[in-house]
Structures are given as structure tokens and as C-alpha cells.
């Protein structure tokens, strides 16, 4: 099935209990409470890791906070031990919340993770992080029946439970457990309404495209206002109807292959529960806050573009209104859309003016965004000094994103004095705070021994933490670690699995890496055609390495009919983007007249560009041009210098050529021993010409 993964085994449900209609006086003092629990990684190896369970509850928290809910969020990423999703913590937090509830209050509980129902057991269970998924260990599971009973005993008027746990059987093969759907789930007590995510014989799906379970995605969208009725309120009935329609449609379109998912209603209530006011959700003060928090979350995952592309079509008008009313968040959200031309005509100057206004109002995240735009030149002329000024202001206000971005500047020495040790310090502070891109960069620094002692194992730990938050670059970095055995035993098949995860989610560099593994049969069966598909997807995002790989594929006929001219076209695109390997490849094609007219002068130009980036093969190729006086005045001494640099860099061609020059005494004093030394080095790399030279000189290999 395409672009989606099955998850969980207990059926997703929205469960509501309405005791009575609160009076107007009660409603003015009523409070809203929410307990949200998500689990991606379990302690027990029988429970498979999930991808988006914690995304579901984290995004739900944003929406509910905008609706004035007091939210308690339990996930495996929580910094506090009391907020980890263990059974004890879940039951303790639920107890504390219910003790606070009075008549007129609303309490909402959401579970996202694995679930189980056992043969002969009428109850159903949610799996906390420390669950033991066996019939004999139900005391380690969270009983849905017990949750019903505790809610029933509560003084709260509105009682809501969201359970999304019917994606697949986490304990498949044991035979004593099964997933729970609307037919087999235990019936809720009278006065409770339940909406299950799928019917009998179905499973609930999640989608990397949505970064959520399809069911929960539409629950969240519905609560944001998409499910509002004619009174601009999201009621249980309007939400159930909206979710049912959208889930059926999206599963058919996104999943394909005949997949179905049909949310089903189980309800017995007389009074229609109102969950949220859509009017409230669309104000600057509420829904805009949710947008801003979600944008910050996506920014920390290196995915701000994805946020804009997904949200601008439906939210741009509100962001514009907020910007016009002077709200800094609206100015920043609308401004970035204008700068990048997302959902609106590109107007860089106007967009940057809005970004300045937002930053000048003292919004720290707007300061970071403005600094990034100035530092990259995306908003006009690049100004590292001004960029550093705004980013430092955000950092001084304690904003984690500001500290992280200041670390980037210190690492690169842009607008500030370069200080990698201080950069690592800031990355560590913000990584421990849970910022995914800081975790990723801390891993990069530790892996390379920059600003801190080299530690590939700790680096991998940080990559994994960031990857657990769906930071795409970190997922790719975990793949690299497995491919080359950095901090972990080398495992190319595991590397392919990680590359495929990030590639499926749209990361260009991972798509290119996956293509390279497929083209070369590393960790996976060789498949040049599939490799070409991934190179194309990556190249469509202007990944220079993928453009170069397309050039190579066409030049050599790998997965496509050989077409040297087409190869030159792709090499040129990558070369013009500054990729040294592509510059060398383009020079090689020009020097040989392959796929293009021979042009030694232009070939030398491209070789020089690659040499300027210290690309070893280009040094050897440029040396050959000097040796033969092609495209440049003949200069054998210069050829020797370039061959030596290439040889010292490990190029077997440079070693062989340097050996030739020493043997013949061209550009250097003839020296048989020195020639033999370099021939031996090249022969050790299986260079056939070097082996023949050694045989000719009577040297035993």
C-alpha cells in the first residue's frame, strides 16, 4: 500500500458522556481539562515502534489549548519523569484531573498507541510504555472499562475519551489477542457516545503525508472548525459526521489498493455535546496561537516549508487579517508566505517588512525567522551582522530556537567570531530541552569531533532522539551511521530502511542516498530503475547530488537507455550548483567530447572549480591537461604538483600518473625508487596500469 503504514490494534474511539445540561451560570465558571497520552516506542520488544502516535496527541494539545483546555501531555519525549506514559503515571494523572472536576466541567482523555483485546476477555486495553502485552499481564495495561467507570463516577458534566489504537496487531502471531473494532469493542455505559475509527475486519491507517493517523488527523481538523455546524459549534454529531466522511475518502485516495476505513458511531445520549466553538477557534487569540505553536514545532523538525504548504491554502486569509491587525504572529506567518510565494504571489519586500515589524514587536521566534532570512539571503541581500543581531536577541530572551540558531552562527562564524565549543554548548542546552534540530546538530558536531571530543555513539543517540520526533535530517543521519558503521555495527540493510523512511517523507538527500544504495545493490537487491525514480524525486527538489546521479545514470545507461548528451545536461545543472563531483564529471565529458563537442578550455575551467573545492579526482584530471597541454599551456612541473596532491589524497590515478612522471623524469628528476613506490600504492588499489609497470620494472607484486 502506498505512502501509509498500518499501526496499533485497539480500535480508535471518541467517547463522550453527558450527565446534564449545565446552566448558564455554571457554564461561565466551567473548566476544561485534558489528559493526552501518546506512545511511539515501547519497553517490551513484542510491541512494535510506531511513527505518529505522539504527533497525534501533541497536535491535539495545541488545538485544545486554544480552546481553553488545561492540558496534561504524556509522551516518551517528556523531560519530566512524571509525564512519561507509564501505567502508573496515566492512572495517577487521570485521578488528579478527575478530583479537580465539578459540575459543568469538561474532561477529555486521549490515547494514541497500541491496544489489545484478548479472547474470553470482555474488556479492552491501551498499552502504556511499560506494558507487558500478554493475557496474564493485563494488570500492566490500561483498562478502557476502568476508564469508563472512573469517568462515570466523576462530577464533570462533559466526559470525552479519544482512543486511536486499531492500526495493526502489535502481538501478531500469538493467537490469543486481536484488534478491536466497533463490533467487538466493549459497549460504553448509557450516556456515553463513542466513535470508533474503523468497522469489523478493518484497520486504521496512518499517513506519512499527513504525519498523523488518518482518523486523528481529521479529528484535529474537525475540532479546529472544519466540523462546525450551522451555529459555528463543533458538536459530537457534527464531528462524527465530518470524520467519517473524510476518513473514508482519504484512505481510499491516499492508501489506495482497495483499502477501506469506516468510522462507526456507538451512542446513546439525549443531549448533544458541544466540544468546541468554531468561532472561538478561528480568532487571532486562539487558532492563531495554535498555528504559531505548530509552526514552531515544524520549524524544529526542519520542515517549515511543509507547514506553509499544508496550512497556507486554508489559513492565509486569517494570517493576513491578523497581520493587518498588528499581531506579530500573523505578520510572521503571512510574511513568510509572501517571501516564498506560498498561497500568495511572491512579494519579498513586503514580506520582509512584515517580518521586521513582527521582530520589532518583541516576538522572539519572529526574531529568529528574520535572522535566518537575513543570514541566508532568502529575503534579499545577505547581511550576516544584522542576522546575528536578531538571533542573539532571541537567545538572550531564553528562546530555545534562538539559542540553537546562535549555535549555528557560532559554528559557522557568520556574523560572530567562530566558536565551535560554544556552539556545542548551546546545541546541548537546547537538545536537552527537546528541540529536534538541535539534537540533530549536536549529533553532527559529536560525530565530527567539532567543538567537543569525537563520540560517534553519543552522536547516534542524539540522532535517534531527533528521529523519534520525525526530524527528517536526523532519520537520514541514522541511516548514514548504519551504512558506514559510525557508532554502531555496520548494517547496510538497516541503512536502507532509515533512508527509505526519510525518502518517503520527502527529504531530498535521503531520496538520493536511497537511490545510490539501490543503484549499487548495497543493503538491498540492485534495482537501477527504482534508483532512477528516487534520483528524479530528489532532483525535483534541486538536490545537486541527485542531479549528478542522473547525469551518471544517463551517461552509463543505468536504469535508462544510455544517452551521453542527456548525461551532460544533468552534470551541468549540478556543476552550476557548485557540486565538485559534477564539475569534475562535466570536465571529463568536455575533455573527451562525450555527449557534447570537445572543449578543452571549458573542461579546464570546470576542473579548476572542482580543484578549488579540494576534489581529488579533479586534481588528477587537471594534471593530465597540464601534462598534455590541452586547454592550457603545457607545464609538466605543474602536472607533477597536481598528480602529487591527488596521490596524497588517495587517488590511484594520481598515484599511477605520479609514478609515470618519476619513471620518465618529466616535470621532476627521474627516480626509479620513487616511481616504484607510487606504482605500488596504485597497484594496491588494483590499478592495472600500475601492475603492468611494476612487472616491466621487474618488481614482484
PDB file of N, CA and C in Angstrom, residues 170-262:
ATOM      1  N   UNK A 170      -0.122  -5.527  17.488  1.00  0.00           N
ATOM      2  CA  UNK A 170       1.268  -5.435  17.903  1.00  0.00           C
ATOM      3  C   UNK A 170       1.826  -6.764  18.350  1.00  0.00           C
ATOM      4  N   UNK A 171       0.947  -7.715  18.610  1.00  0.00           N
ATOM      5  CA  UNK A 171       1.397  -9.014  19.086  1.00  0.00           C
ATOM      6  C   UNK A 171       0.999 -10.099  18.099  1.00  0.00           C
ATOM      7  N   UNK A 172       1.042  -9.792  16.814  1.00  0.00           N
ATOM      8  CA  UNK A 172       0.614 -10.729  15.782  1.00  0.00           C
ATOM      9  C   UNK A 172       1.345 -12.049  15.898  1.00  0.00           C
ATOM     10  N   UNK A 173       0.592 -13.152  15.741  1.00  0.00           N
ATOM     11  CA  UNK A 173       1.218 -14.467  15.772  1.00  0.00           C
ATOM     12  C   UNK A 173       1.018 -15.193  17.081  1.00  0.00           C
ATOM     13  N   UNK A 174       0.564 -14.481  18.149  1.00  0.00           N
ATOM     14  CA  UNK A 174       0.367 -15.167  19.426  1.00  0.00           C
ATOM     15  C   UNK A 174      -0.963 -15.914  19.432  1.00  0.00           C
ATOM     16  N   UNK A 175      -1.934 -15.410  18.659  1.00  0.00           N
ATOM     17  CA  UNK A 175      -3.198 -16.120  18.535  1.00  0.00           C
ATOM     18  C   UNK A 175      -4.190 -15.843  19.640  1.00  0.00           C
ATOM     19  N   UNK A 176      -3.794 -15.243  20.753  1.00  0.00           N
ATOM     20  CA  UNK A 176      -4.696 -15.017  21.876  1.00  0.00           C
ATOM     21  C   UNK A 176      -5.191 -13.587  21.939  1.00  0.00           C
ATOM     22  N   UNK A 177      -4.749 -12.738  21.023  1.00  0.00           N
ATOM     23  CA  UNK A 177      -5.170 -11.346  21.044  1.00  0.00           C
ATOM     24  C   UNK A 177      -5.695 -10.951  19.676  1.00  0.00           C
ATOM     25  N   UNK A 178      -6.482  -9.874  19.656  1.00  0.00           N
ATOM     26  CA  UNK A 178      -6.989  -9.375  18.385  1.00  0.00           C
ATOM     27  C   UNK A 178      -7.223  -7.875  18.499  1.00  0.00           C
ATOM     28  N   UNK A 179      -7.294  -7.236  17.350  1.00  0.00           N
ATOM     29  CA  UNK A 179      -7.626  -5.829  17.350  1.00  0.00           C
ATOM     30  C   UNK A 179      -9.096  -5.643  17.677  1.00  0.00           C
ATOM     31  N   UNK A 180      -9.449  -4.436  18.069  1.00  0.00           N
ATOM     32  CA  UNK A 180     -10.815  -4.150  18.486  1.00  0.00           C
ATOM     33  C   UNK A 180     -11.437  -3.156  17.521  1.00  0.00           C
ATOM     34  N   UNK A 181     -12.611  -3.487  16.983  1.00  0.00           N
ATOM     35  CA  UNK A 181     -13.327  -2.560  16.114  1.00  0.00           C
ATOM     36  C   UNK A 181     -14.678  -2.242  16.735  1.00  0.00           C
ATOM     37  N   UNK A 182     -15.528  -1.540  16.000  1.00  0.00           N
ATOM     38  CA  UNK A 182     -16.799  -1.099  16.563  1.00  0.00           C
ATOM     39  C   UNK A 182     -17.720  -2.260  16.923  1.00  0.00           C
ATOM     40  N   UNK A 183     -17.489  -3.436  16.314  1.00  0.00           N
ATOM     41  CA  UNK A 183     -18.338  -4.588  16.601  1.00  0.00           C
ATOM     42  C   UNK A 183     -17.898  -5.323  17.853  1.00  0.00           C
ATOM     43  N   UNK A 184     -16.580  -5.423  18.065  1.00  0.00           N
ATOM     44  CA  UNK A 184     -16.080  -6.228  19.176  1.00  0.00           C
ATOM     45  C   UNK A 184     -15.705  -5.424  20.409  1.00  0.00           C
ATOM     46  N   UNK A 185     -15.697  -4.109  20.315  1.00  0.00           N
ATOM     47  CA  UNK A 185     -15.332  -3.285  21.463  1.00  0.00           C
ATOM     48  C   UNK A 185     -16.381  -3.400  22.559  1.00  0.00           C
ATOM     49  N   UNK A 186     -15.982  -3.315  23.824  1.00  0.00           N
ATOM     50  CA  UNK A 186     -16.962  -3.353  24.920  1.00  0.00           C
ATOM     51  C   UNK A 186     -17.906  -2.159  24.812  1.00  0.00           C
ATOM     52  N   UNK A 187     -19.192  -2.389  25.021  1.00  0.00           N
ATOM     53  CA  UNK A 187     -20.155  -1.282  24.875  1.00  0.00           C
ATOM     54  C   UNK A 187     -19.974  -0.247  25.981  1.00  0.00           C
ATOM     55  N   UNK A 188     -20.075   1.024  25.644  1.00  0.00           N
ATOM     56  CA  UNK A 188     -19.967   2.062  26.661  1.00  0.00           C
ATOM     57  C   UNK A 188     -21.248   2.132  27.486  1.00  0.00           C
ATOM     58  N   UNK A 189     -21.178   2.648  28.714  1.00  0.00           N
ATOM     59  CA  UNK A 189     -22.377   2.791  29.549  1.00  0.00           C
ATOM     60  C   UNK A 189     -23.359   3.776  28.934  1.00  0.00           C
ATOM     61  N   UNK A 190     -24.574   3.765  29.437  1.00  0.00           N
ATOM     62  CA  UNK A 190     -25.597   4.684  28.951  1.00  0.00           C
ATOM     63  C   UNK A 190     -25.145   6.123  29.197  1.00  0.00           C
ATOM     64  N   UNK A 191     -25.401   6.987  28.223  1.00  0.00           N
ATOM     65  CA  UNK A 191     -24.992   8.375  28.338  1.00  0.00           C
ATOM     66  C   UNK A 191     -23.631   8.655  27.750  1.00  0.00           C
ATOM     67  N   UNK A 192     -22.971   7.619  27.223  1.00  0.00           N
ATOM     68  CA  UNK A 192     -21.650   7.783  26.612  1.00  0.00           C
ATOM     69  C   UNK A 192     -21.755   7.525  25.115  1.00  0.00           C
ATOM     70  N   UNK A 193     -21.177   8.409  24.355  1.00  0.00           N
ATOM     71  CA  UNK A 193     -21.157   8.255  22.901  1.00  0.00           C
ATOM     72  C   UNK A 193     -19.746   7.901  22.464  1.00  0.00           C
ATOM     73  N   UNK A 194     -19.631   6.963  21.550  1.00  0.00           N
ATOM     74  CA  UNK A 194     -18.310   6.514  21.095  1.00  0.00           C
ATOM     75  C   UNK A 194     -18.253   6.512  19.575  1.00  0.00           C
ATOM     76  N   UNK A 195     -17.146   6.985  19.062  1.00  0.00           N
ATOM     77  CA  UNK A 195     -16.898   6.936  17.618  1.00  0.00           C
ATOM     78  C   UNK A 195     -15.630   6.141  17.382  1.00  0.00           C
ATOM     79  N   UNK A 196     -15.768   4.978  16.767  1.00  0.00           N
ATOM     80  CA  UNK A 196     -14.620   4.109  16.515  1.00  0.00           C
ATOM     81  C   UNK A 196     -14.049   4.397  15.135  1.00  0.00           C
ATOM     82  N   UNK A 197     -12.750   4.239  15.021  1.00  0.00           N
ATOM     83  CA  UNK A 197     -12.090   4.633  13.785  1.00  0.00           C
ATOM     84  C   UNK A 197     -12.312   3.673  12.626  1.00  0.00           C
ATOM     85  N   UNK A 198     -12.765   2.465  12.904  1.00  0.00           N
ATOM     86  CA  UNK A 198     -12.981   1.523  11.803  1.00  0.00           C
ATOM     87  C   UNK A 198     -14.017   0.487  12.195  1.00  0.00           C
ATOM     88  N   UNK A 199     -14.528  -0.202  11.187  1.00  0.00           N
ATOM     89  CA  UNK A 199     -15.532  -1.224  11.407  1.00  0.00           C
ATOM     90  C   UNK A 199     -14.928  -2.614  11.459  1.00  0.00           C
ATOM     91  N   UNK A 200     -15.802  -3.613  11.546  1.00  0.00           N
ATOM     92  CA  UNK A 200     -15.363  -5.002  11.639  1.00  0.00           C
ATOM     93  C   UNK A 200     -14.499  -5.380  10.439  1.00  0.00           C
ATOM     94  N   UNK A 201     -13.377  -6.048  10.711  1.00  0.00           N
ATOM     95  CA  UNK A 201     -12.491  -6.515   9.654  1.00  0.00           C
ATOM     96  C   UNK A 201     -11.605  -5.451   9.046  1.00  0.00           C
ATOM     97  N   UNK A 202     -11.659  -4.233   9.573  1.00  0.00           N
ATOM     98  CA  UNK A 202     -10.839  -3.146   9.046  1.00  0.00           C
ATOM     99  C   UNK A 202      -9.714  -2.793  10.010  1.00  0.00           C
ATOM    100  N   UNK A 203      -8.765  -2.020   9.498  1.00  0.00           N
ATOM    101  CA  UNK A 203      -7.705  -1.456  10.329  1.00  0.00           C
ATOM    102  C   UNK A 203      -7.633   0.036  10.062  1.00  0.00           C
ATOM    103  N   UNK A 204      -7.149   0.764  11.034  1.00  0.00           N
ATOM    104  CA  UNK A 204      -6.987   2.207  10.863  1.00  0.00           C
ATOM    105  C   UNK A 204      -5.591   2.487  10.324  1.00  0.00           C
ATOM    106  N   UNK A 205      -5.484   3.464   9.441  1.00  0.00           N
ATOM    107  CA  UNK A 205      -4.225   3.759   8.767  1.00  0.00           C
ATOM    108  C   UNK A 205      -3.616   5.071   9.255  1.00  0.00           C
ATOM    109  N   UNK A 206      -2.318   5.159   9.075  1.00  0.00           N
ATOM    110  CA  UNK A 206      -1.637   6.440   9.247  1.00  0.00           C
ATOM    111  C   UNK A 206      -0.899   6.771   7.960  1.00  0.00           C
ATOM    112  N   UNK A 207      -0.604   8.044   7.785  1.00  0.00           N
ATOM    113  CA  UNK A 207      -0.020   8.503   6.522  1.00  0.00           C
ATOM    114  C   UNK A 207       1.178   9.402   6.768  1.00  0.00           C
ATOM    115  N   UNK A 208       2.351   9.056   6.224  1.00  0.00           N
ATOM    116  CA  UNK A 208       3.498   9.965   6.317  1.00  0.00           C
ATOM    117  C   UNK A 208       3.201  11.326   5.699  1.00  0.00           C
ATOM    118  N   UNK A 209       2.325  11.350   4.711  1.00  0.00           N
ATOM    119  CA  UNK A 209       1.967  12.624   4.086  1.00  0.00           C
ATOM    120  C   UNK A 209       1.287  13.544   5.093  1.00  0.00           C
ATOM    121  N   UNK A 210       0.408  12.977   5.926  1.00  0.00           N
ATOM    122  CA  UNK A 210      -0.308  13.762   6.928  1.00  0.00           C
ATOM    123  C   UNK A 210       0.467  13.871   8.238  1.00  0.00           C
ATOM    124  N   UNK A 211       1.416  12.943   8.447  1.00  0.00           N
ATOM    125  CA  UNK A 211       2.177  12.841   9.700  1.00  0.00           C
ATOM    126  C   UNK A 211       1.249  12.585  10.893  1.00  0.00           C
ATOM    127  N   UNK A 212       0.178  11.865  10.650  1.00  0.00           N
ATOM    128  CA  UNK A 212      -0.807  11.511  11.666  1.00  0.00           C
ATOM    129  C   UNK A 212      -1.500  10.230  11.234  1.00  0.00           C
ATOM    130  N   UNK A 213      -2.221   9.615  12.157  1.00  0.00           N
ATOM    131  CA  UNK A 213      -3.210   8.649  11.758  1.00  0.00           C
ATOM    132  C   UNK A 213      -4.271   9.399  10.971  1.00  0.00           C
ATOM    133  N   UNK A 214      -4.827   8.761   9.933  1.00  0.00           N
ATOM    134  CA  UNK A 214      -5.830   9.449   9.116  1.00  0.00           C
ATOM    135  C   UNK A 214      -7.023   9.845   9.982  1.00  0.00           C
ATOM    136  N   UNK A 215      -7.426   8.962  10.890  1.00  0.00           N
ATOM    137  CA  UNK A 215      -8.548   9.242  11.772  1.00  0.00           C
ATOM    138  C   UNK A 215      -8.261  10.454  12.658  1.00  0.00           C
ATOM    139  N   UNK A 216      -7.133  10.429  13.361  1.00  0.00           N
ATOM    140  CA  UNK A 216      -6.832  11.512  14.282  1.00  0.00           C
ATOM    141  C   UNK A 216      -6.596  12.828  13.538  1.00  0.00           C
ATOM    142  N   UNK A 217      -6.029  12.748  12.361  1.00  0.00           N
ATOM    143  CA  UNK A 217      -5.816  13.971  11.582  1.00  0.00           C
ATOM    144  C   UNK A 217      -7.137  14.705  11.378  1.00  0.00           C
ATOM    145  N   UNK A 218      -8.181  13.954  11.027  1.00  0.00           N
ATOM    146  CA  UNK A 218      -9.460  14.604  10.757  1.00  0.00           C
ATOM    147  C   UNK A 218     -10.204  14.961  12.037  1.00  0.00           C
ATOM    148  N   UNK A 219      -9.948  14.233  13.124  1.00  0.00           N
ATOM    149  CA  UNK A 219     -10.478  14.667  14.421  1.00  0.00           C
ATOM    150  C   UNK A 219      -9.931  16.058  14.745  1.00  0.00           C
ATOM    151  N   UNK A 220      -8.614  16.229  14.571  1.00  0.00           N
ATOM    152  CA  UNK A 220      -7.959  17.507  14.869  1.00  0.00           C
ATOM    153  C   UNK A 220      -8.472  18.603  13.954  1.00  0.00           C
ATOM    154  N   UNK A 221      -8.545  18.317  12.653  1.00  0.00           N
ATOM    155  CA  UNK A 221      -9.047  19.308  11.711  1.00  0.00           C
ATOM    156  C   UNK A 221     -10.492  19.678  12.027  1.00  0.00           C
ATOM    157  N   UNK A 222     -11.285  18.653  12.394  1.00  0.00           N
ATOM    158  CA  UNK A 222     -12.669  18.910  12.743  1.00  0.00           C
ATOM    159  C   UNK A 222     -12.793  19.821  13.952  1.00  0.00           C
ATOM    160  N   UNK A 223     -11.963  19.556  14.975  1.00  0.00           N
ATOM    161  CA  UNK A 223     -12.002  20.377  16.184  1.00  0.00           C
ATOM    162  C   UNK A 223     -11.505  21.794  15.922  1.00  0.00           C
ATOM    163  N   UNK A 224     -10.663  21.965  14.925  1.00  0.00           N
ATOM    164  CA  UNK A 224     -10.206  23.307  14.574  1.00  0.00           C
ATOM    165  C   UNK A 224     -11.328  24.150  13.961  1.00  0.00           C
ATOM    166  N   UNK A 225     -12.402  23.486  13.559  1.00  0.00           N
ATOM    167  CA  UNK A 225     -13.516  24.235  12.992  1.00  0.00           C
ATOM    168  C   UNK A 225     -14.068  23.661  11.712  1.00  0.00           C
ATOM    169  N   UNK A 226     -13.367  22.707  11.112  1.00  0.00           N
ATOM    170  CA  UNK A 226     -13.841  22.138   9.858  1.00  0.00           C
ATOM    171  C   UNK A 226     -15.149  21.365  10.035  1.00  0.00           C
ATOM    172  N   UNK A 227     -15.414  20.904  11.272  1.00  0.00           N
ATOM    173  CA  UNK A 227     -16.633  20.136  11.532  1.00  0.00           C
ATOM    174  C   UNK A 227     -17.721  20.986  12.168  1.00  0.00           C
ATOM    175  N   UNK A 228     -17.583  22.300  12.124  1.00  0.00           N
ATOM    176  CA  UNK A 228     -18.561  23.191  12.757  1.00  0.00           C
ATOM    177  C   UNK A 228     -19.928  23.061  12.095  1.00  0.00           C
ATOM    178  N   UNK A 229     -20.971  23.167  12.930  1.00  0.00           N
ATOM    179  CA  UNK A 229     -22.332  23.114  12.397  1.00  0.00           C
ATOM    180  C   UNK A 229     -22.819  24.526  12.058  1.00  0.00           C
ATOM    181  N   UNK A 230     -24.104  24.668  11.793  1.00  0.00           N
ATOM    182  CA  UNK A 230     -24.639  25.969  11.406  1.00  0.00           C
ATOM    183  C   UNK A 230     -24.529  27.028  12.484  1.00  0.00           C
ATOM    184  N   UNK A 231     -24.394  26.597  13.743  1.00  0.00           N
ATOM    185  CA  UNK A 231     -24.224  27.541  14.855  1.00  0.00           C
ATOM    186  C   UNK A 231     -22.760  27.824  15.149  1.00  0.00           C
ATOM    187  N   UNK A 232     -21.891  27.384  14.264  1.00  0.00           N
ATOM    188  CA  UNK A 232     -20.448  27.564  14.425  1.00  0.00           C
ATOM    189  C   UNK A 232     -19.921  26.886  15.688  1.00  0.00           C
ATOM    190  N   UNK A 233     -20.499  25.711  15.980  1.00  0.00           N
ATOM    191  CA  UNK A 233     -20.041  24.892  17.094  1.00  0.00           C
ATOM    192  C   UNK A 233     -19.686  23.508  16.578  1.00  0.00           C
ATOM    193  N   UNK A 234     -18.632  22.929  17.176  1.00  0.00           N
ATOM    194  CA  UNK A 234     -18.271  21.551  16.845  1.00  0.00           C
ATOM    195  C   UNK A 234     -18.939  20.661  17.882  1.00  0.00           C
ATOM    196  N   UNK A 235     -20.007  19.993  17.468  1.00  0.00           N
ATOM    197  CA  UNK A 235     -20.709  19.066  18.352  1.00  0.00           C
ATOM    198  C   UNK A 235     -20.220  17.652  18.084  1.00  0.00           C
ATOM    199  N   UNK A 236     -20.622  16.723  18.956  1.00  0.00           N
ATOM    200  CA  UNK A 236     -20.230  15.339  18.730  1.00  0.00           C
ATOM    201  C   UNK A 236     -20.762  14.834  17.394  1.00  0.00           C
ATOM    202  N   UNK A 237     -22.020  15.148  17.112  1.00  0.00           N
ATOM    203  CA  UNK A 237     -22.636  14.662  15.869  1.00  0.00           C
ATOM    204  C   UNK A 237     -21.948  15.251  14.645  1.00  0.00           C
ATOM    205  N   UNK A 238     -21.656  16.553  14.687  1.00  0.00           N
ATOM    206  CA  UNK A 238     -21.019  17.176  13.514  1.00  0.00           C
ATOM    207  C   UNK A 238     -19.597  16.652  13.329  1.00  0.00           C
ATOM    208  N   UNK A 239     -18.890  16.420  14.439  1.00  0.00           N
ATOM    209  CA  UNK A 239     -17.534  15.880  14.342  1.00  0.00           C
ATOM    210  C   UNK A 239     -17.553  14.454  13.801  1.00  0.00           C
ATOM    211  N   UNK A 240     -18.484  13.620  14.331  1.00  0.00           N
ATOM    212  CA  UNK A 240     -18.583  12.230  13.876  1.00  0.00           C
ATOM    213  C   UNK A 240     -18.877  12.163  12.385  1.00  0.00           C
ATOM    214  N   UNK A 241     -19.799  13.010  11.936  1.00  0.00           N
ATOM    215  CA  UNK A 241     -20.150  13.021  10.513  1.00  0.00           C
ATOM    216  C   UNK A 241     -18.965  13.463   9.660  1.00  0.00           C
ATOM    217  N   UNK A 242     -18.284  14.530  10.078  1.00  0.00           N
ATOM    218  CA  UNK A 242     -17.137  15.048   9.328  1.00  0.00           C
ATOM    219  C   UNK A 242     -16.012  14.014   9.257  1.00  0.00           C
ATOM    220  N   UNK A 243     -15.656  13.448  10.410  1.00  0.00           N
ATOM    221  CA  UNK A 243     -14.547  12.486  10.458  1.00  0.00           C
ATOM    222  C   UNK A 243     -14.867  11.262   9.612  1.00  0.00           C
ATOM    223  N   UNK A 244     -16.090  10.765   9.713  1.00  0.00           N
ATOM    224  CA  UNK A 244     -16.471   9.574   8.951  1.00  0.00           C
ATOM    225  C   UNK A 244     -16.314   9.806   7.449  1.00  0.00           C
ATOM    226  N   UNK A 245     -16.807  10.954   6.966  1.00  0.00           N
ATOM    227  CA  UNK A 245     -16.714  11.243   5.527  1.00  0.00           C
ATOM    228  C   UNK A 245     -15.262  11.382   5.083  1.00  0.00           C
ATOM    229  N   UNK A 246     -14.494  12.169   5.824  1.00  0.00           N
ATOM    230  CA  UNK A 246     -13.134  12.466   5.401  1.00  0.00           C
ATOM    231  C   UNK A 246     -12.212  11.256   5.493  1.00  0.00           C
ATOM    232  N   UNK A 247     -12.372  10.455   6.528  1.00  0.00           N
ATOM    233  CA  UNK A 247     -11.519   9.268   6.667  1.00  0.00           C
ATOM    234  C   UNK A 247     -11.781   8.284   5.535  1.00  0.00           C
ATOM    235  N   UNK A 248     -13.048   8.042   5.236  1.00  0.00           N
ATOM    236  CA  UNK A 248     -13.382   7.129   4.123  1.00  0.00           C
ATOM    237  C   UNK A 248     -12.745   7.619   2.823  1.00  0.00           C
ATOM    238  N   UNK A 249     -12.863   8.922   2.570  1.00  0.00           N
ATOM    239  CA  UNK A 249     -12.325   9.486   1.325  1.00  0.00           C
ATOM    240  C   UNK A 249     -10.806   9.393   1.278  1.00  0.00           C
ATOM    241  N   UNK A 250     -10.145   9.830   2.357  1.00  0.00           N
ATOM    242  CA  UNK A 250      -8.683   9.902   2.342  1.00  0.00           C
ATOM    243  C   UNK A 250      -8.027   8.531   2.298  1.00  0.00           C
ATOM    244  N   UNK A 251      -8.579   7.571   2.997  1.00  0.00           N
ATOM    245  CA  UNK A 251      -7.997   6.226   2.967  1.00  0.00           C
ATOM    246  C   UNK A 251      -8.063   5.666   1.555  1.00  0.00           C
ATOM    247  N   UNK A 252      -9.181   5.883   0.883  1.00  0.00           N
ATOM    248  CA  UNK A 252      -9.311   5.401  -0.497  1.00  0.00           C
ATOM    249  C   UNK A 252      -8.320   6.090  -1.421  1.00  0.00           C
ATOM    250  N   UNK A 253      -8.088   7.406  -1.209  1.00  0.00           N
ATOM    251  CA  UNK A 253      -7.210   8.168  -2.101  1.00  0.00           C
ATOM    252  C   UNK A 253      -5.731   8.022  -1.750  1.00  0.00           C
ATOM    253  N   UNK A 254      -5.411   8.139  -0.470  1.00  0.00           N
ATOM    254  CA  UNK A 254      -4.002   8.146  -0.045  1.00  0.00           C
ATOM    255  C   UNK A 254      -3.431   6.741   0.026  1.00  0.00           C
ATOM    256  N   UNK A 255      -4.206   5.825   0.593  1.00  0.00           N
ATOM    257  CA  UNK A 255      -3.703   4.462   0.777  1.00  0.00           C
ATOM    258  C   UNK A 255      -3.826   3.663  -0.516  1.00  0.00           C
ATOM    259  N   UNK A 256      -5.008   3.734  -1.123  1.00  0.00           N
ATOM    260  CA  UNK A 256      -5.219   3.014  -2.378  1.00  0.00           C
ATOM    261  C   UNK A 256      -5.287   1.510  -2.184  1.00  0.00           C
ATOM    262  N   UNK A 257      -5.101   0.771  -3.260  1.00  0.00           N
ATOM    263  CA  UNK A 257      -5.101  -0.700  -3.248  1.00  0.00           C
ATOM    264  C   UNK A 257      -6.364  -1.276  -2.620  1.00  0.00           C
ATOM    265  N   UNK A 258      -7.480  -0.570  -2.739  1.00  0.00           N
ATOM    266  CA  UNK A 258      -8.736  -1.079  -2.217  1.00  0.00           C
ATOM    267  C   UNK A 258      -8.907  -0.968  -0.717  1.00  0.00           C
ATOM    268  N   UNK A 259      -8.005  -0.255  -0.042  1.00  0.00           N
ATOM    269  CA  UNK A 259      -8.096  -0.123   1.408  1.00  0.00           C
ATOM    270  C   UNK A 259      -9.345   0.656   1.795  1.00  0.00           C
ATOM    271  N   UNK A 260      -9.965   0.254   2.902  1.00  0.00           N
ATOM    272  CA  UNK A 260     -11.137   0.954   3.420  1.00  0.00           C
ATOM    273  C   UNK A 260     -10.985   1.181   4.913  1.00  0.00           C
ATOM    274  N   UNK A 261     -11.600   2.235   5.383  1.00  0.00           N
ATOM    275  CA  UNK A 261     -11.649   2.528   6.815  1.00  0.00           C
ATOM    276  C   UNK A 261     -12.922   3.313   7.065  1.00  0.00           C
ATOM    277  N   UNK A 262     -13.797   2.761   7.901  1.00  0.00           N
ATOM    278  CA  UNK A 262     -15.134   3.323   8.075  1.00  0.00           C
ATOM    279  C   UNK A 262     -15.412   3.599   9.542  1.00  0.00           C
TER     280      UNK A 262
END
